[in-house]
Amino acid sequence: MGKKQKVEAITPMDQDFAQWYTDVISKTELVDYSPVKGFMVIRPYGYAIWENIQKEYDKRFKETGHKNMYFPLLIPESLLKKEAEHVEGFAPEVAWVTHGGDKELGERLCIRPTSETIICSMYSKWLNTYRQLPYLFNQWCSVVRWEKTTRPFLRTSEFLWQEGHTLHETYDEAQEETMQMLEIYRDVAEKHLAIPMVVGKKSEKEKFAGAYATYTMEALMHDGQALQSGTSHNLGQHFTKAFDITYLDRDNNQAYPYHTSWGISTRLIGALIMVHGDDNGLVMPPKIAPTQIVVIPIAQHKEGVLDKAWEVFDGLKESFRAEIDDMDGYSPGWKFNQWEMKGVPIRLEIGPKDIENGQCVLARRDTGEKIQVALEDVSSEVERLLDEIQDNLFQKALNMREEKTTTAVDMEEFKKNIAETPGFVKAMWCGSRECEDNIKEATGATLRCVPFDQETIGEGKCVCCGEKADQMAYFARAY
Amino acid sequence: MGKKQKVEAITPMDQDFAQWYTDVISKTELVDYSPVKGFMVIRPYGYAIWENIQKEYDKRFKETGHKNMYFPLLIPESLLKKEAEHVEGFAPEVAWVTHGGDKELGERLCIRPTSETIICSMYSKWLNTYRQLPYLFNQWCSVVRWEKTTRPFLRTSEFLWQEGHTLHETYDEAQEETMQMLEIYRDVAEKHLAIPMVVGKKSEKEKFAGAYATYTMEALMHDGQALQSGTSHNLGQHFTKAFDITYLDRDNNQAYPYHTSWGISTRLIGALIMVHGDDNGLVMPPKIAPTQIVVIPIAQHKEGVLDKAWEVFDGLKESFRAEIDDMDGYSPGWKFNQWEMKGVPIRLEIGPKDIENGQCVLARRDTGEKIQVALEDVSSEVERLLDEIQDNLFQKALNMREEKTTTAVDMEEFKKNIAETPGFVKAMWCGSRECEDNIKEATGATLRCVPFDQETIGEGKCVCCGEKADQMAYFARAY
């Protein structure tokens, strides 16, 4: 409720989805625009979501043997240039530091757009023998990529992320790692963020600059656009050769290790908003919600109400992320709206009558359903409901994705689908860059991935050129 | 054990303390020098220490009602310049971004050296009414200050830290917050890092650029130099006026809030090393140690040894941060040295004889003492020992500081003390900048703080000018 914020309602999502998004992120105080164009401020409510996402992924990374570390923010121009494809991919979008204090620097330094180059320069110094392998390291940090058009969480010139960087003795081990991390990404996204993911391989055109192969998880937003939500790269030996990372292998020969990198970012918050949100605002999956339940006293000036509300709150706060809203001067209805907008999964209402009857009311954010619960059962009921809401949100998102997923056997059908049912189009693809480009030009849809989960559409002919095609791909317009 | 690392012993600390420090941080793989001058790489062992420090402070911040957020890395030059003292203090040491991609920017952006300016610019947008106060927010991030001479953890061009930024209705509340955060800093530093702190107020000369008053905690290193280890600033209304942060107060008037900021950084890792370390390497306080206990099997090729060692390890790993070192091809003695160097508080040795007798050996890093323990008592004994080690390290550090703390009534005594017993010198100070400068010139010692815990030295006359002085200060050479 800052000075510059309007108190008007949120724009309905089906009227103007982009405006709905902008309304929701600012009214719920997730994020704000900063004085630096393209850079966002992540406000406490938005950051709390990030902390919950971070915590779960970090736990999974550590369980699979990864350790965190921290590399410098700045990368010398000469290092960035060492791997040819990589510099070509990133040089146009990096920020350059030219002066330190009053002095011009001898060599320009870029703010990391990603850290493969500087990390490889150090791995080459540290790695000596196969006994040290695998190298399983990760870092949480911010990166900068100078973007022309930006939108908070989805595309900003600075964002928070993690980047894993591992080294292995064999190609197979690197591939296994690449797949393992993608699977962790998918699992947490589905189980905690309640966002169903399509997982698969990127095309040559869409892969990471310098990768041997890039794998991705792709989510579908309410407006039918896809969002790339996490990528895992098998980098082969491209970087390890460019950076001369060698080690003495089991046969006593100098060898180049195999290399992976993988990342997820604050983009996932954008996905959360656009998958689960509705016209009343955010809808938070319980496992990620900064506040899982809010206690709102009704007629709180009446004797005993506040005491009882606090008693109930105290009974909840050890087991759940709970809040109590006993602010004076605001009506319960106003408070309901505020907390609904923030997407808190359960609202607990308790007033004089409830207290008389030894009960309270639990209202679900996802369905609007209200349940009366005896006070002694509140904790167990809340626990059950949170699980149910979590499952329901995933199922709803899956249904939405399925409704917005079509198949096409030729370009006519493809165009019709994209126009009438914006979403994923599953279609056969011959594998050529030309068809990929033609599809984009004709429909605005890009090749999101060739999914691991394959099927044959129609007679197995490329949706674009009609030639024989042995792979099915997901296409969509994308953020 | 990277290619470029020597396997020579650590330089004895009393022979060359700076070299000892360099040896320890590189041999234990805490940190490394990066390709960018003055920037360090924090390696996994070093970063794990930071994570443990972070976790405890973050918990305390949240318990006292603070929430985390994230502000942009880059600050426009015009914003940095809004508060006069602040820009004067920081402009000479910031890194400037002049180009985004191929384009020169319209206005130079500096990489944050600290975030008061950009945060105030947003607070001015968000704050509306006294009902929103206090603002209790914090961010964990990295900052850049271009330094000429650097040393890992102690002074580097980039470092990791947290910066709290709060707003309050009254001066008194801001002062209370400033003190509360300093007290949290001290409490965690003493109880978790086992480093005794002197807490007090900085002189006008040494205070933060733009602060009304700066408070500090100061630790004494093994070589008798002080290390400023955390600061908490009462910023008064300097920034809130410069950034036009106003709100409607309880009397319906527009008012400027009172402001604090406070920070601790990866410098604390430098303090840990230089307070507790010895000629064999690091000595880690159990509460912060990445590994609290390491299990080392003796004669591990003998039947049953490895199985038993793993059984013991499995029994420990749920309750403690435990590791087992069953690497082949290295002798137990070599392993002992490695883990000793890394400062792991307890080493557990278990060999065939121990197994026969149903026992194992626990060796303490801090005292070298070895104890035989029945296998069924291992967990309780480890718990007891870790507490004892934690207490012992604090007590040792306190004794060291007391041995290195002297008093002086005149400059002759001051110079003699600094030469013969490098450390803190407690002396009366008249409060003048001139005497502060003269002391520094004559002895190299700076005024670390005017401690809260006051006493009168000699006859209460300024150690420099001999005039009446009503405050005692701590002086020391400092990092």
XYZ file of C-alpha atoms in Angstrom, chain A residues 69-384:
316
model
C 31.087 -22.232 -3.187
C 31.354 -18.624 -4.385
C 33.162 -17.221 -7.417
C 33.853 -13.563 -8.277
C 31.157 -11.359 -9.740
C 33.482 -10.044 -12.441
C 35.044 -11.920 -15.350
C 37.925 -10.582 -17.468
C 37.059 -10.112 -21.134
C 39.858 -12.474 -22.152
C 38.355 -15.316 -20.093
C 34.890 -14.815 -21.513
C 36.393 -15.120 -24.979
C 38.084 -18.470 -24.455
C 35.201 -20.650 -25.608
C 34.045 -19.453 -29.031
C 30.334 -20.307 -29.015
C 30.004 -19.084 -25.465
C 31.345 -15.585 -26.074
C 29.243 -15.259 -29.193
C 26.169 -16.143 -27.157
C 26.801 -13.871 -24.217
C 28.979 -10.921 -25.293
C 26.069 -8.885 -26.715
C 24.255 -8.936 -23.402
C 26.865 -8.370 -20.721
C 27.478 -5.287 -18.593
C 31.058 -3.997 -18.734
C 33.019 -2.532 -15.848
C 35.649 -0.168 -17.201
C 36.662 1.857 -14.137
C 37.627 0.924 -10.578
C 37.398 4.090 -8.467
C 39.005 6.872 -10.523
C 41.153 4.579 -12.642
C 40.429 3.073 -15.996
C 41.063 -0.680 -15.938
C 43.697 -2.278 -18.139
C 41.213 -4.914 -19.211
C 37.428 -4.637 -19.233
C 35.590 -6.900 -16.811
C 32.084 -8.146 -17.406
C 29.551 -8.855 -14.694
C 28.963 -12.608 -14.838
C 26.116 -13.581 -17.157
C 26.909 -17.156 -15.999
C 30.152 -18.482 -14.532
C 31.435 -21.338 -16.697
C 34.499 -19.397 -17.803
C 35.761 -18.164 -14.455
C 34.950 -21.456 -12.763
C 36.789 -23.437 -15.441
C 39.831 -21.204 -15.066
C 39.987 -22.224 -11.389
C 39.119 -25.897 -11.923
C 42.101 -26.056 -14.252
C 44.290 -24.930 -11.360
C 42.743 -27.264 -8.776
C 42.195 -30.520 -10.604
C 45.094 -32.899 -10.542
C 44.042 -36.528 -10.327
C 41.030 -38.714 -10.973
C 40.866 -39.256 -7.201
C 39.433 -35.734 -6.891
C 36.602 -36.496 -9.315
C 33.702 -36.029 -9.524
C 33.738 -32.299 -8.775
C 30.214 -31.553 -7.548
C 29.858 -27.848 -6.854
C 27.171 -25.208 -6.967
C 26.792 -21.513 -6.347
C 23.832 -19.289 -5.449
C 24.299 -15.772 -6.771
C 22.947 -13.066 -9.034
C 23.804 -12.716 -12.715
C 23.397 -9.858 -15.166
C 22.250 -10.073 -18.773
C 21.435 -6.768 -20.411
C 17.893 -7.191 -21.703
C 15.991 -4.781 -23.910
C 12.475 -5.617 -22.788
C 12.009 -6.886 -19.301
C 9.282 -8.161 -17.031
C 9.779 -8.891 -13.315
C 10.809 -12.499 -12.573
C 10.427 -13.517 -16.238
C 13.144 -11.520 -17.916
C 15.176 -8.975 -16.019
C 18.664 -7.635 -16.480
C 19.627 -9.067 -13.111
C 18.212 -12.213 -11.569
C 18.962 -14.582 -8.729
C 19.783 -18.141 -9.525
C 21.949 -21.156 -8.743
C 24.477 -22.571 -11.139
C 25.878 -26.058 -10.640
C 29.228 -26.853 -12.247
C 30.487 -30.412 -12.183
C 33.367 -32.419 -13.643
C 33.416 -36.156 -14.309
C 35.739 -38.840 -15.578
C 33.475 -40.093 -18.343
C 30.905 -38.833 -20.781
C 28.354 -41.227 -19.317
C 28.816 -39.932 -15.809
C 28.391 -36.361 -17.034
C 25.245 -37.359 -18.869
C 23.938 -39.114 -15.766
C 24.586 -35.986 -13.691
C 22.858 -33.801 -16.288
C 19.792 -36.044 -16.110
C 19.885 -36.363 -12.322
C 19.803 -32.581 -11.859
C 17.014 -32.132 -14.390
C 15.074 -34.770 -12.493
C 15.618 -32.937 -9.181
C 14.444 -29.738 -10.868
C 11.301 -31.448 -12.110
C 10.584 -33.232 -8.876
C 10.753 -30.121 -6.679
C 8.853 -28.044 -9.261
C 6.056 -30.592 -9.356
C 5.933 -31.600 -5.685
C 6.629 -28.227 -4.060
C 5.661 -25.609 -6.614
C 2.803 -27.807 -7.894
C 3.767 -27.013 -11.481
C 3.657 -29.907 -13.968
C 6.680 -29.924 -16.245
C 7.440 -31.251 -19.693
C 11.032 -32.462 -19.697
C 13.154 -33.029 -22.748
C 16.016 -31.911 -24.926
C 16.493 -28.512 -26.530
C 17.127 -28.207 -30.250
C 20.559 -27.157 -31.520
C 19.153 -23.695 -32.085
C 17.867 -23.289 -28.543
C 20.687 -24.947 -26.622
C 23.085 -23.129 -24.261
C 26.030 -21.310 -25.861
C 28.857 -23.825 -25.616
C 26.841 -26.898 -24.654
C 27.007 -30.342 -26.177
C 23.333 -30.793 -25.279
C 20.820 -28.823 -23.219
C 17.891 -30.372 -21.359
C 14.995 -28.350 -20.066
C 11.809 -28.375 -18.057
C 8.992 -26.357 -19.593
C 5.822 -25.188 -17.920
C 2.638 -23.837 -19.459
C 1.199 -20.585 -18.164
C -2.481 -19.661 -17.887
C -2.304 -17.619 -21.104
C -0.996 -20.590 -23.072
C 2.576 -19.393 -23.283
C 5.410 -21.682 -22.234
C 8.069 -20.784 -19.700
C 11.489 -22.407 -19.740
C 11.860 -23.139 -16.032
C 15.220 -24.811 -15.559
C 17.986 -26.149 -17.744
C 20.699 -28.759 -17.359
C 23.604 -28.845 -19.784
C 25.954 -31.607 -20.784
C 28.911 -29.442 -21.781
C 31.044 -32.323 -22.996
C 34.678 -31.256 -23.199
C 34.091 -27.891 -24.915
C 35.066 -25.825 -21.904
C 37.515 -28.259 -20.343
C 39.558 -28.200 -23.550
C 39.262 -24.428 -24.011
C 40.410 -23.918 -20.413
C 42.966 -26.714 -20.452
C 41.508 -28.601 -17.493
C 43.446 -31.841 -17.354
C 44.016 -34.576 -14.799
C 45.941 -37.787 -14.446
C 43.439 -40.536 -15.176
C 43.294 -44.134 -13.897
C 45.659 -45.218 -16.664
C 48.156 -42.506 -15.764
C 47.378 -40.415 -18.840
C 46.531 -36.725 -18.941
C 42.834 -36.448 -19.771
C 40.143 -33.799 -20.113
C 37.175 -34.269 -17.777
C 33.527 -34.102 -18.867
C 31.564 -31.158 -17.670
C 27.977 -30.199 -16.769
C 26.193 -27.069 -15.621
C 22.600 -26.527 -14.546
C 20.491 -23.696 -13.248
C 17.138 -22.562 -11.941
C 16.281 -18.972 -11.100
C 13.763 -16.481 -9.704
C 11.894 -17.136 -12.963
C 10.225 -19.955 -11.076
C 8.372 -17.316 -9.070
C 6.949 -16.012 -12.344
C 5.798 -19.538 -13.135
C 4.134 -19.898 -9.729
C 2.196 -16.696 -10.300
C 1.081 -17.459 -13.857
C 0.199 -21.115 -13.312
C -1.808 -20.876 -10.094
C -3.008 -17.265 -9.900
C -6.603 -16.179 -10.540
C -8.617 -12.973 -10.759
C -8.371 -12.501 -7.013
C -4.590 -12.614 -7.035
C -1.953 -15.138 -6.086
C -2.648 -18.743 -5.138
C 0.282 -20.190 -3.236
C 1.035 -23.913 -3.052
C 1.275 -24.697 0.682
C 4.804 -26.106 0.509
C 6.168 -22.845 -0.887
C 3.778 -20.326 0.677
C 5.543 -17.844 2.989
C 2.348 -17.892 5.062
C 0.393 -21.155 5.065
C -2.428 -20.052 7.302
C -3.642 -16.700 8.576
C -5.790 -16.332 11.659
C -8.365 -13.511 11.431
C -10.417 -12.660 14.515
C -13.994 -11.574 13.822
C -15.472 -8.808 15.994
C -12.158 -8.668 17.734
C -13.235 -5.892 20.096
C -15.620 -8.330 21.814
C -14.442 -9.858 25.037
C -12.383 -13.004 24.731
C -12.071 -13.008 20.932
C -8.508 -11.757 20.663
C -7.336 -13.978 23.489
C -8.842 -17.042 21.857
C -7.529 -16.092 18.408
C -4.035 -15.754 19.824
C -4.413 -19.066 21.634
C -5.339 -20.766 18.367
C -2.490 -18.984 16.552
C 0.005 -20.030 19.223
C -1.145 -23.612 18.779
C -0.488 -23.429 15.034
C 2.722 -21.441 14.718
C 5.102 -24.217 15.750
C 3.894 -26.605 13.053
C 2.915 -24.187 10.280
C 4.024 -20.875 8.804
C 1.185 -18.991 10.462
C 0.257 -15.340 10.894
C -2.406 -13.564 12.872
C -3.983 -10.367 11.556
C -5.357 -8.493 14.530
C -4.750 -5.016 13.101
C -7.186 -2.468 14.404
C -9.226 -0.260 12.122
C -9.713 -2.725 9.259
C -12.810 -4.862 8.743
C -12.554 -8.654 8.484
C -13.778 -8.370 4.877
C -10.933 -6.033 3.971
C -8.479 -8.399 5.626
C -9.980 -11.410 3.797
C -9.340 -9.666 0.482
C -5.776 -8.766 1.343
C -4.800 -12.277 2.379
C -6.705 -13.816 -0.473
C -4.788 -11.606 -2.881
C -1.550 -12.765 -1.313
C -2.612 -16.338 -1.996
C -2.420 -17.675 1.558
C -3.730 -21.267 1.320
C -5.952 -21.248 4.428
C -7.737 -18.478 6.283
C -8.907 -19.266 9.794
C -11.862 -17.158 10.986
C -12.798 -17.074 14.627
C -15.522 -14.912 16.205
C -17.687 -14.837 19.330
C -20.159 -17.425 18.039
C -17.413 -19.800 16.982
C -15.862 -19.512 20.409
C -19.194 -20.255 22.057
C -19.441 -23.390 19.940
C -15.806 -24.364 20.462
C -15.054 -24.170 16.762
C -13.639 -22.023 13.999
C -13.940 -21.717 10.219
C -11.264 -22.729 7.732
C -11.554 -21.151 4.269
C -9.569 -22.572 1.349
C -7.944 -20.161 -1.090
C -7.968 -22.644 -3.968
C -11.650 -23.632 -3.940
C -13.245 -20.969 -1.729
C -14.733 -23.787 0.342
C -15.395 -23.091 4.032
C -15.328 -25.766 6.726
C -16.320 -25.610 10.366
C -13.814 -27.346 12.585
C -13.800 -28.084 16.300
C -10.993 -26.145 17.964
C -9.321 -29.289 19.255
C -9.026 -30.604 15.696
C -7.590 -27.477 14.105
C -3.989 -28.639 13.782
C -4.749 -32.011 12.244
C -7.362 -30.491 9.964
C -4.994 -27.778 8.768
C -2.343 -30.366 8.048
C -4.784 -32.456 6.050
